[in-house]
Amino acid sequence: MASVNKSTTEQLRMTLQDAVLKCSERCLYQSAKWAAELSASLPSTENLSFSSDTDPDSPMQDAGQPPQSVPTVVSSNPDPAEARLETVEINKYLLAKSYFDCREYERCAAVFLPSGLPRGPLSASSPNAKIRSPLKSMKGKSKESKDSSHMEGTASMVLRDSLPRISQKSLFLALYAKFIAGEKRKDEDSEMILGPADGGSTVNKELVGISRALEGWFAARGAEEGSGGWLEYLYGIVLAKGKSEDEAKRWLIRSVHLFPFNWGAWLELSELLGSVEDLQRVIAELPQNIMTLIFLLYTNQALFQSQEHIHSQLTDLERVFPDSQFLKTQRALLFYHSKDFDEAESIFSKILHADPHRIDSLDHYSNILYVMNARPKLAFLAQLATATDKFRPETCCVVGNYYSLKSEHEKAVMYFRRALTLDRNFLSAWTLMGHEYVEMKNTHAAIESYRRAVDVNRKDYRAWYGLGQTYEVLEMHLYALFYYQRAASLRPYDPKMWQAVGSCYDKIGRPMQSIKAYKRALVAGTYYDTGSSFGSGTGSSGPPSGIMDPEILYQVALMYEKLNDYEEAASYMQVTLAQEEGPEEDEDDDEEARGPGTGVTNTTSKARMWMARWEFGHGRLARAMELANELCQDGVEVEEAKALIRDLRARMEGEKG
């Protein structure tokens, strides 16, 4: 991306300021905050034309210069018809917005909407099913289906005709208030976290009314006729809640075409993309602007991609927004996903120093500190976040991670529950609470927590891996295998995922598939040098750089032994032993780049014992004696090694006699 000039920067700043205003008018506060932070991160383009000895506070500073335009309190609308409606209803709009700001959502909606909106969960039989995808009628029920469709179509037409003639801004505010009221009531009906009513049984009962109102409005106006993209955004959210993801993508893409600077629409679209392939399929349909570049960066990061070209894209964006804390956070998360915990921690530390009251993404920072076992820094972060805002879910997760690091798992669960009470869709809290329940041996609660994490975000490989671990503890290996495979598909370059898959195949008696999974783990091990992707307390649990994991090699050898392929098993055992010394030295190798070997470990000692017995069985007694003596020196498997030495001596004496 080429560097932008002064006029382009100013145009981008004005566009972002306009986006802040429009998002705020529609009570999309998170999107407004995001746009405001991005606008503030643009470089200053002020060019002082007065002499250097002029006092900046002097009233003569701006003499002879035209006054700069300042954003108005209420944005203007380029559509004359919409502008007239907004002017007429300004008093009612300000009243409705004040109700929304005071969290009186039903009262806000009642200012503009009739009280007769239908209620109930959004099902496949609702009118929007005709728009999304025609449902095939079941045999023997075609007449019933036609009657139902006729009744629903009539209801939609009546609802469309009963909607008052108001501006799009007011209609969005009223319907959005209805949606938030439904979400609030759903949380209230769910009662306690992981309680009997907490789960899929409670739904937002306002979805069907909002859906029919929007369908009626779109049918009356025609596709994209004078639309600003906001109602399309709301309809996309409603469809996503109703599990109509393909249609939701279509409406959200239409929304970002009409108004690209609504970050909330991009976030909703990102959540619907479950893989890199899904992302590639929608790229051609996206608008060609800077928001698409930010979206691609964010979605790749959310899909745990951290290739070099993604870092290059981020560097290009940072040239445009050099002070953006959001972009710096994405850089830190990219390093986090690639197991470079030191670099990720360094970036987060700089972000915290620059903006100590910023709570966003602190839960990820606390995860990094937890993995690094940096207890003093995690304690400081917990104190800082609590002093800033103790009633943010991110703060609760930071404190929960601190107690988890202290092995106070009950207190950790209490704080993760508090985070979920504040926001039931907060992914980190569900996953981390599942980890704590595993530590507490409460497998049922762990499974429920991980399932809820997957419901919130099916891209979270940690939750899939956690489900696999929990079912493995219950010795339900087929279930564990399924979840491990899902985790491996989301994280194909993580050796720990494939190692778990191989272990499950071994336990269900499929050694050939186990060998393939273990070999995949060896290949994946070259992608990350060190670190663990799940639950360990250190950041360097893997083998040193440049060598293969001896544990995986040893497991591959055992699988070949089960297949009675002893020659292949012996070769892998020999490779396992070779990892003690590290890679072989070549003239062209950089000595520092090669790194040390693993040294003697329990795994390599087991391999040495296996090899000693193998050599003994094949009559190579001298080699077997050498390996057995090495075992005695290692201090591992000593008793078995001594017994083998006695057998070897007896055999040698027998052959001499």
XYZ file of C-alpha atoms in Angstrom:
657
model
C 0.000 0.000 0.000
C 1.488 3.353 -1.027
C 1.707 6.123 1.565
C -1.270 8.468 1.538
C -0.960 12.195 1.000
C -2.330 15.021 3.136
C -5.634 15.454 1.286
C -6.364 11.733 1.338
C -5.644 11.601 5.074
C -7.984 14.521 5.724
C -10.716 12.925 3.617
C -10.311 9.681 5.548
C -10.446 11.577 8.838
C -13.689 13.334 7.849
C -15.211 10.036 6.709
C -14.341 8.378 10.021
C -15.724 11.335 11.989
C -18.941 11.052 10.003
C -19.025 7.325 10.789
C -18.621 8.083 14.520
C -21.587 10.444 14.362
C -23.820 8.096 12.393
C -23.008 5.083 14.570
C -23.634 7.120 17.715
C -26.995 8.304 16.383
C -28.023 4.678 15.983
C -26.618 3.741 19.422
C -23.923 1.486 17.933
C -21.482 2.596 20.573
C -18.754 -0.002 20.029
C -18.609 0.765 16.297
C -18.542 4.477 17.089
C -15.670 3.986 19.561
C -13.722 1.918 17.036
C -14.118 4.556 14.304
C -13.193 7.361 16.737
C -10.025 5.573 17.841
C -9.055 4.931 14.224
C -9.676 8.584 13.347
C -7.532 9.725 16.267
C -4.689 7.434 15.148
C -4.296 9.229 11.813
C -1.193 11.452 11.602
C -1.736 15.159 12.129
C -1.739 17.218 8.931
C -1.807 20.672 10.507
C 0.446 23.107 8.663
C 1.066 26.285 10.653
C 1.344 29.194 8.214
C 2.266 31.812 10.843
C 5.792 32.588 11.931
C 7.500 30.485 14.562
C 7.492 33.307 17.143
C 3.705 33.575 17.146
C 2.043 32.453 20.379
C -0.154 29.406 19.636
C -2.768 30.759 22.066
C -2.804 34.202 20.494
C -6.157 35.342 19.052
C -4.211 36.474 15.965
C -3.307 32.882 15.169
C -6.393 32.256 13.026
C -6.675 35.766 11.640
C -7.331 35.786 7.925
C -7.972 32.039 7.829
C -11.367 30.505 7.091
C -12.857 28.689 10.083
C -12.495 24.912 9.993
C -15.656 22.846 9.747
C -16.688 21.038 12.909
C -18.943 17.933 12.808
C -22.514 18.792 13.708
C -24.458 17.181 16.537
C -26.873 15.504 14.103
C -25.628 14.244 10.751
C -27.168 15.405 7.514
C -28.809 13.075 5.044
C -28.129 13.459 1.303
C -31.536 11.943 0.464
C -34.068 14.862 0.395
C -37.033 12.660 1.361
C -35.170 11.102 4.281
C -33.865 14.526 5.351
C -37.434 15.915 5.477
C -38.603 12.966 7.586
C -35.668 13.349 9.971
C -36.401 17.056 10.348
C -40.075 16.436 11.119
C -39.402 13.716 13.707
C -36.297 15.249 15.346
C -38.037 15.734 18.709
C -39.379 12.180 18.798
C -36.007 10.860 17.677
C -34.168 12.684 20.474
C -36.739 11.381 22.956
C -36.321 7.783 21.722
C -32.529 8.046 21.802
C -32.599 9.369 25.359
C -34.695 6.337 26.349
C -32.166 4.036 24.668
C -29.258 5.745 26.420
C -31.081 5.171 29.723
C -31.509 1.483 28.750
C -35.305 1.755 28.510
C -35.353 -0.227 25.283
C -39.049 -1.097 25.094
C -39.931 2.511 25.786
C -37.561 3.616 23.020
C -39.180 1.275 20.494
C -42.677 2.364 21.524
C -41.980 5.944 20.430
C -42.046 4.881 16.759
C -43.399 1.326 16.471
C -46.914 -0.037 16.957
C -47.421 -2.349 19.919
C -48.735 -5.228 17.792
C -45.402 -6.634 16.527
C -45.468 -10.453 16.562
C -43.202 -12.225 19.033
C -41.492 -15.587 19.163
C -38.342 -17.342 17.997
C -37.281 -16.966 14.386
C -38.014 -20.357 12.814
C -37.825 -21.848 9.349
C -41.542 -21.202 8.868
C -41.269 -17.444 9.307
C -41.800 -15.250 6.230
C -38.111 -14.612 5.769
C -37.718 -18.319 5.006
C -39.191 -17.527 1.588
C -36.401 -15.059 0.989
C -33.597 -17.154 2.458
C -34.247 -20.524 0.899
C -37.509 -22.199 -0.077
C -38.168 -25.107 2.241
C -39.166 -28.410 0.689
C -42.595 -29.468 1.851
C -42.823 -32.800 3.543
C -44.923 -35.459 1.880
C -48.548 -35.277 2.958
C -48.217 -31.775 4.350
C -48.174 -29.643 1.204
C -51.636 -28.193 1.815
C -50.766 -27.337 5.395
C -47.529 -25.706 4.250
C -49.347 -23.601 1.620
C -51.920 -22.468 4.167
C -49.167 -21.562 6.609
C -47.245 -19.618 3.954
C -50.407 -17.776 2.963
C -51.128 -16.787 6.562
C -47.544 -15.678 7.138
C -47.441 -13.698 3.895
C -50.672 -11.967 4.911
C -49.192 -11.193 8.335
C -46.102 -9.701 6.729
C -48.231 -7.545 4.403
C -50.389 -6.315 7.288
C -47.283 -5.560 9.335
C -45.724 -3.693 6.416
C -48.823 -1.577 5.959
C -49.083 -0.889 9.699
C -45.536 0.486 10.013
C -45.560 4.263 10.412
C -43.920 6.400 7.767
C -40.697 7.285 9.524
C -37.106 7.796 8.471
C -34.663 4.910 8.156
C -32.676 6.249 11.106
C -35.693 6.207 13.408
C -36.832 2.804 12.133
C -33.387 1.373 12.770
C -33.248 2.841 16.277
C -36.692 1.448 17.155
C -36.055 -2.044 15.753
C -32.562 -2.166 17.245
C -34.043 -1.248 20.621
C -36.502 -4.139 20.174
C -33.602 -6.461 19.415
C -31.604 -5.362 22.472
C -34.716 -5.694 24.652
C -35.158 -9.253 23.393
C -31.527 -10.103 24.111
C -31.833 -8.620 27.601
C -34.986 -10.633 28.294
C -33.318 -13.794 26.969
C -30.447 -13.338 29.431
C -32.910 -12.774 32.250
C -34.828 -15.946 31.345
C -31.578 -17.915 31.256
C -31.060 -17.124 34.963
C -27.785 -18.457 36.435
C -24.742 -19.482 34.392
C -24.864 -23.214 33.485
C -28.229 -23.420 35.227
C -31.171 -25.544 34.028
C -32.546 -22.718 31.850
C -29.149 -21.652 30.478
C -28.697 -22.969 26.961
C -30.463 -23.237 23.637
C -33.953 -23.345 25.122
C -34.063 -19.591 25.696
C -34.283 -17.420 22.579
C -34.790 -13.806 21.605
C -38.562 -13.611 21.120
C -38.383 -10.287 19.280
C -36.584 -11.734 16.254
C -39.703 -12.736 14.314
C -41.300 -9.292 14.689
C -38.123 -7.490 13.635
C -37.661 -9.878 10.725
C -41.184 -9.360 9.383
C -40.980 -5.594 9.797
C -37.723 -5.449 7.834
C -39.003 -7.788 5.133
C -42.055 -5.591 4.715
C -39.918 -2.478 4.525
C -37.545 -3.973 1.943
C -40.455 -5.289 -0.127
C -42.033 -1.832 -0.192
C -38.834 0.037 -1.041
C -37.190 -2.385 -3.443
C -33.597 -3.579 -3.371
C -31.191 -0.875 -2.144
C -33.508 1.973 -3.166
C -32.245 4.936 -1.167
C -31.019 2.692 1.620
C -28.152 3.675 3.878
C -27.002 0.162 4.783
C -28.109 0.279 8.427
C -31.321 -1.728 8.105
C -29.434 -4.297 6.008
C -26.979 -4.608 8.875
C -29.765 -5.192 11.387
C -31.429 -7.744 9.126
C -28.114 -9.569 8.785
C -27.842 -9.793 12.577
C -31.392 -11.150 12.827
C -30.737 -13.768 10.142
C -27.496 -14.812 11.850
C -29.365 -15.259 15.139
C -31.899 -17.383 13.244
C -29.064 -19.613 11.913
C -29.589 -18.494 8.298
C -25.910 -17.818 7.805
C -25.705 -17.707 4.006
C -28.446 -15.097 3.785
C -26.939 -13.219 6.710
C -23.634 -12.993 4.824
C -25.427 -11.655 1.751
C -27.209 -8.889 3.680
C -24.119 -7.946 5.663
C -22.071 -7.682 2.460
C -24.796 -5.443 1.041
C -24.610 -3.338 4.214
C -20.833 -2.798 4.004
C -21.199 -1.820 0.348
C -23.731 0.867 1.277
C -21.873 2.116 4.367
C -18.356 0.659 4.673
C -17.379 2.354 7.945
C -19.782 0.477 10.244
C -17.261 -1.796 11.975
C -20.063 -3.757 13.632
C -21.199 -5.085 10.237
C -17.665 -6.262 9.450
C -17.436 -7.997 12.840
C -20.728 -9.829 12.294
C -19.550 -10.921 8.841
C -16.244 -12.132 10.276
C -18.018 -14.288 12.866
C -19.893 -16.081 10.064
C -16.666 -17.147 8.327
C -15.511 -20.427 9.823
C -12.432 -21.090 7.698
C -9.908 -19.501 5.376
C -11.807 -21.060 2.462
C -14.980 -19.222 3.542
C -13.007 -15.982 3.620
C -11.588 -16.552 0.140
C -15.102 -17.112 -1.227
C -16.413 -13.728 -0.063
C -13.383 -11.570 -0.928
C -14.566 -10.966 -4.503
C -17.931 -9.683 -3.211
C -16.450 -7.085 -0.846
C -15.994 -3.387 -1.675
C -12.511 -2.244 -2.639
C -11.541 0.180 0.125
C -9.399 0.445 3.227
C -12.098 -1.094 5.450
C -11.877 -4.313 3.455
C -8.128 -4.429 4.111
C -8.724 -4.018 7.864
C -11.444 -6.683 7.736
C -9.177 -9.164 5.945
C -6.437 -8.568 8.503
C -8.807 -9.022 11.456
C -10.473 -12.137 10.036
C -7.145 -13.800 9.209
C -6.044 -13.137 12.767
C -9.332 -14.549 14.113
C -8.722 -17.664 11.991
C -5.277 -18.048 13.641
C -3.370 -17.230 10.460
C 0.018 -15.590 11.017
C 1.886 -15.864 7.744
C 4.407 -13.301 6.585
C 2.073 -11.692 4.035
C -0.443 -10.915 6.813
C 2.287 -9.106 8.762
C 3.107 -7.183 5.579
C -0.540 -6.128 5.176
C -0.560 -4.974 8.787
C 2.618 -2.962 8.237
C 0.964 -1.207 5.269
C -2.075 -0.317 7.385
C 0.129 1.002 10.189
C 1.641 3.464 7.732
C -1.840 4.967 7.353
C -2.798 4.694 11.044
C 0.561 4.894 12.844
C -0.920 5.309 16.337
C -3.772 2.799 16.109
C -3.925 0.663 19.267
C -6.316 -1.678 17.439
C -3.720 -2.479 14.763
C -1.002 -2.914 17.388
C -3.275 -5.359 19.208
C -3.710 -7.341 15.993
C 0.081 -7.515 15.658
C 0.387 -8.833 19.213
C -2.298 -11.467 18.575
C -0.542 -12.596 15.392
C 2.623 -13.210 17.415
C 0.532 -14.935 20.086
C -0.946 -17.346 17.533
C 2.532 -18.123 16.194
C 3.760 -18.913 19.744
C 6.114 -15.922 19.925
C 4.954 -15.045 23.432
C 7.854 -12.713 24.243
C 7.163 -10.469 21.251
C 3.397 -10.521 21.878
C 3.911 -9.609 25.551
C 6.249 -6.775 24.584
C 3.662 -5.230 22.246
C 0.853 -5.536 24.778
C 3.093 -3.960 27.417
C 3.726 -0.961 25.137
C -0.013 -0.634 24.419
C -0.739 -0.678 28.148
C 1.930 1.962 28.788
C 0.522 4.216 26.061
C -3.111 3.772 27.184
C -3.284 2.327 30.721
C -7.074 2.618 30.892
C -7.698 0.533 27.768
C -9.505 -2.676 28.771
C -10.051 -4.084 25.257
C -8.196 -7.385 24.622
C -6.658 -7.477 28.106
C -8.029 -11.009 28.452
C -5.659 -12.065 25.639
C -2.775 -10.289 27.351
C -3.542 -12.147 30.573
C -3.543 -15.454 28.660
C -0.052 -14.660 27.377
C 1.191 -13.805 30.875
C -0.388 -17.013 32.182
C 1.382 -19.150 29.590
C 4.661 -17.337 30.331
C 4.115 -17.959 34.066
C 4.646 -14.222 34.654
C 2.793 -14.019 37.943
C 4.004 -10.539 39.077
C 2.994 -8.938 35.760
C -0.356 -10.740 35.815
C -0.982 -9.499 39.374
C -0.201 -5.920 38.285
C -2.493 -6.255 35.259
C -5.322 -7.560 37.456
C -4.949 -4.621 39.848
C -4.820 -2.098 37.002
C -7.874 -3.516 35.225
C -9.857 -3.697 38.467
C -9.012 -0.087 39.280
C -10.165 0.984 35.801
C -13.438 -0.963 35.574
C -14.113 -4.050 37.665
C -17.423 -4.705 35.871
C -15.980 -5.459 32.452
C -15.811 -9.121 31.353
C -12.193 -8.608 30.281
C -11.308 -7.519 33.824
C -12.993 -10.568 35.326
C -11.031 -12.850 32.986
C -7.747 -11.184 33.943
C -8.481 -11.699 37.645
C -9.649 -15.258 36.960
C -6.383 -16.057 35.170
C -4.452 -14.666 38.128
C -6.233 -16.971 40.575
C -5.823 -19.889 38.172
C -2.063 -19.308 38.098
C -2.142 -19.437 41.903
C -4.031 -22.781 41.632
C -7.068 -21.249 43.348
C -9.460 -22.768 40.828
C -12.689 -22.130 42.752
C -11.973 -18.387 42.864
C -11.023 -18.444 39.184
C -14.360 -20.056 38.289
C -16.177 -17.411 40.345
C -14.616 -14.615 38.298
C -15.217 -16.359 34.977
C -18.868 -16.771 35.975
C -18.973 -13.067 36.803
C -17.622 -12.272 33.320
C -20.372 -14.388 31.763
C -23.023 -12.718 33.906
C -21.888 -9.434 32.352
C -21.737 -10.884 28.812
C -22.939 -14.411 28.085
C -21.291 -14.332 24.659
C -17.813 -13.565 25.991
C -15.804 -16.385 24.443
C -12.682 -16.267 26.609
C -14.658 -16.762 29.813
C -16.407 -19.931 28.579
C -13.141 -21.504 27.404
C -11.144 -20.542 30.482
C -13.908 -21.729 32.798
C -13.826 -25.081 31.002
C -10.072 -25.304 31.697
C -10.710 -24.650 35.388
C -13.392 -27.314 35.627
C -10.952 -29.789 34.054
C -8.453 -28.921 36.798
C -11.198 -29.428 39.384
C -12.091 -32.831 37.834
C -15.658 -31.597 37.177
C -15.930 -33.116 33.696
C -19.664 -32.485 33.241
C -19.319 -28.728 33.886
C -16.175 -28.626 31.728
C -18.010 -30.200 28.784
C -20.913 -27.762 29.132
C -18.522 -24.793 29.290
C -16.624 -25.906 26.193
C -19.873 -26.531 24.311
C -21.054 -23.028 25.077
C -17.695 -21.671 23.885
C -18.144 -23.524 20.592
C -21.705 -22.169 20.309
C -20.364 -18.629 20.699
C -17.498 -19.126 18.234
C -16.984 -22.365 16.348
C -13.505 -21.170 15.306
C -12.154 -21.502 18.855
C -9.805 -24.472 18.592
C -9.087 -24.334 22.333
C -12.685 -25.241 23.126
C -12.664 -28.136 20.632
C -9.381 -29.358 22.086
C -10.766 -29.011 25.598
C -13.765 -31.148 24.681
C -11.400 -33.778 23.324
C -9.333 -33.727 26.516
C -12.394 -34.037 28.723
C -13.847 -36.973 26.805
C -10.419 -38.607 26.845
C -10.443 -38.367 30.646
C -13.821 -40.129 30.534
C -12.226 -42.782 28.258
C -14.728 -42.002 25.484
C -12.062 -42.046 22.808
C -14.298 -41.905 19.723
C -15.883 -38.703 21.015
C -12.443 -37.346 21.900
C -11.163 -38.192 18.412
C -13.979 -36.221 16.767
C -13.238 -33.093 18.798
C -9.478 -33.397 18.369
C -9.987 -33.619 14.612
C -12.048 -30.429 14.676
C -9.277 -28.701 16.631
C -6.636 -29.983 14.187
C -8.639 -28.714 11.197
C -8.685 -25.235 12.754
C -5.039 -25.398 13.805
C -3.319 -27.603 11.197
C 0.200 -26.347 12.003
C 0.031 -27.135 15.714
C 1.785 -30.457 16.521
C -0.119 -30.794 19.800
C -3.408 -31.147 17.899
C -2.125 -33.962 15.678
C -0.405 -35.663 18.586
C -3.762 -35.839 20.375
C -5.399 -37.262 17.224
C -2.682 -39.907 16.955
C -3.092 -40.865 20.615
C -6.838 -41.374 20.150
C -6.335 -43.532 17.058
C -3.923 -45.650 19.094
C -6.445 -46.115 21.891
C -9.214 -47.254 19.542
C -6.885 -49.769 17.864
C -6.098 -48.061 14.559
C -2.273 -47.885 14.508
C -1.902 -47.028 10.804
C -4.073 -43.894 11.161
C -2.177 -43.125 14.360
C 1.139 -43.205 12.465
C -0.210 -40.786 9.842
C -1.370 -38.369 12.556
C 1.958 -38.554 14.404
C 3.875 -37.924 11.184
C 1.638 -34.939 10.524
C 2.595 -33.703 14.010
C 6.288 -34.014 13.103
C 5.724 -31.926 9.976
C 3.695 -29.362 11.937
C 6.461 -29.189 14.526
C 8.674 -27.423 12.012
C 6.156 -24.533 11.885
C 6.482 -23.623 15.563
C 9.790 -23.797 17.357
C 8.589 -23.718 20.950
C 5.525 -23.319 23.092
C 2.320 -25.075 23.967
C -1.071 -24.285 22.552
C -3.116 -25.409 25.493
C -3.005 -25.143 29.210
C 0.703 -25.477 30.023
C 2.251 -23.077 32.418
C 5.406 -22.360 30.441
C 6.165 -20.961 27.055
C 8.946 -23.403 26.153
C 7.562 -26.888 26.711
C 8.461 -28.092 23.218
C 11.838 -29.360 21.992
C 14.636 -26.926 21.116
C 14.702 -25.395 17.661
C 15.868 -27.526 14.769
C 15.079 -30.984 16.167
C 12.072 -33.278 16.159
C 9.985 -34.084 19.212
C 11.347 -37.359 20.667
C 7.994 -38.232 22.239
C 6.257 -38.223 18.847
C 9.063 -40.236 17.262
C 8.845 -42.775 20.088
C 5.074 -43.112 19.622
C 5.527 -43.681 15.882
C 8.035 -46.446 16.674
C 5.576 -48.101 19.070
C 2.861 -48.004 16.413
C 5.148 -49.809 13.949
C 5.879 -52.333 16.674
C 2.131 -52.984 17.005
C 2.030 -53.577 13.252
C 4.915 -56.092 13.658
C 7.126 -53.914 11.464
C 10.119 -54.152 13.810
C 12.694 -52.869 11.318
C 10.798 -49.613 10.863
C 10.206 -49.391 14.611
C 13.943 -49.791 15.235
C 14.772 -47.047 12.740
C 12.412 -44.596 14.499
C 13.836 -45.571 17.890
C 17.291 -44.765 16.511
C 16.059 -41.375 15.291
C 14.565 -40.773 18.744
C 17.990 -41.369 20.326
C 19.611 -39.040 17.801
C 17.551 -36.102 19.143
C 19.646 -36.109 22.328
C 22.580 -34.641 20.421
C 20.595 -32.456 18.064
C 20.948 -32.228 14.262
C 24.130 -33.398 12.629
C 26.779 -30.778 12.039
C 27.400 -29.675 8.463
C 30.053 -27.293 7.232
C 27.466 -24.842 5.950
C 25.372 -24.864 9.138
C 25.429 -21.947 11.519
C 26.379 -23.375 14.904
C 24.059 -21.016 16.798
C 21.157 -21.701 14.449
C 21.350 -25.456 14.969
C 20.643 -25.263 18.684
C 21.267 -27.985 21.287
C 19.628 -31.384 21.454
C 17.136 -32.475 24.055
C 19.698 -34.278 26.171
C 18.688 -37.395 28.087
C 14.946 -37.565 28.742
C 12.576 -40.256 29.953
C 11.436 -40.781 26.360
C 14.939 -41.202 24.932
C 15.806 -43.552 27.807
C 12.797 -45.724 26.967
C 13.938 -45.748 23.339
C 17.460 -46.723 24.444
C 16.058 -49.646 26.475
C 13.976 -50.758 23.492
C 17.023 -50.611 21.244
C 19.164 -52.551 23.777
C 16.606 -55.363 23.851
C 16.329 -55.240 20.062
C 20.098 -55.611 19.662
C 20.105 -58.390 22.277
C 17.400 -60.253 20.392
C 19.373 -60.025 17.162
C 22.572 -61.283 18.751
C 24.474 -57.990 18.668
C 25.530 -58.330 22.275
C 28.300 -55.709 22.307
C 25.969 -52.977 21.070
C 23.279 -54.093 23.523
C 25.809 -53.957 26.391
C 26.872 -50.453 25.341
C 23.269 -49.206 25.363
C 22.559 -50.856 28.723
C 25.634 -49.245 30.296
C 24.501 -45.856 28.953
C 21.157 -46.397 30.661
C 22.905 -47.006 33.987
C 24.814 -43.754 33.542
C 21.645 -41.856 32.609
C 19.995 -42.847 35.875
C 16.747 -43.784 34.072
C 15.418 -47.352 33.773
C 18.392 -48.377 35.937
C 16.966 -51.577 37.425
C 15.814 -52.884 34.033
C 19.194 -51.953 32.577
C 21.025 -53.878 35.294
C 18.821 -56.908 34.719
C 19.563 -56.714 30.996
C 23.303 -56.463 31.714
C 23.133 -59.647 33.819
C 21.347 -61.462 30.983
C 23.915 -60.160 28.498
C 26.835 -61.333 30.630
C 25.268 -64.745 31.071
C 24.727 -64.987 27.319
C 28.302 -63.929 26.575
C 29.747 -66.392 29.067
C 27.562 -69.125 27.609
C 28.818 -68.408 24.097
C 32.471 -68.437 25.298
C 31.921 -71.718 27.142
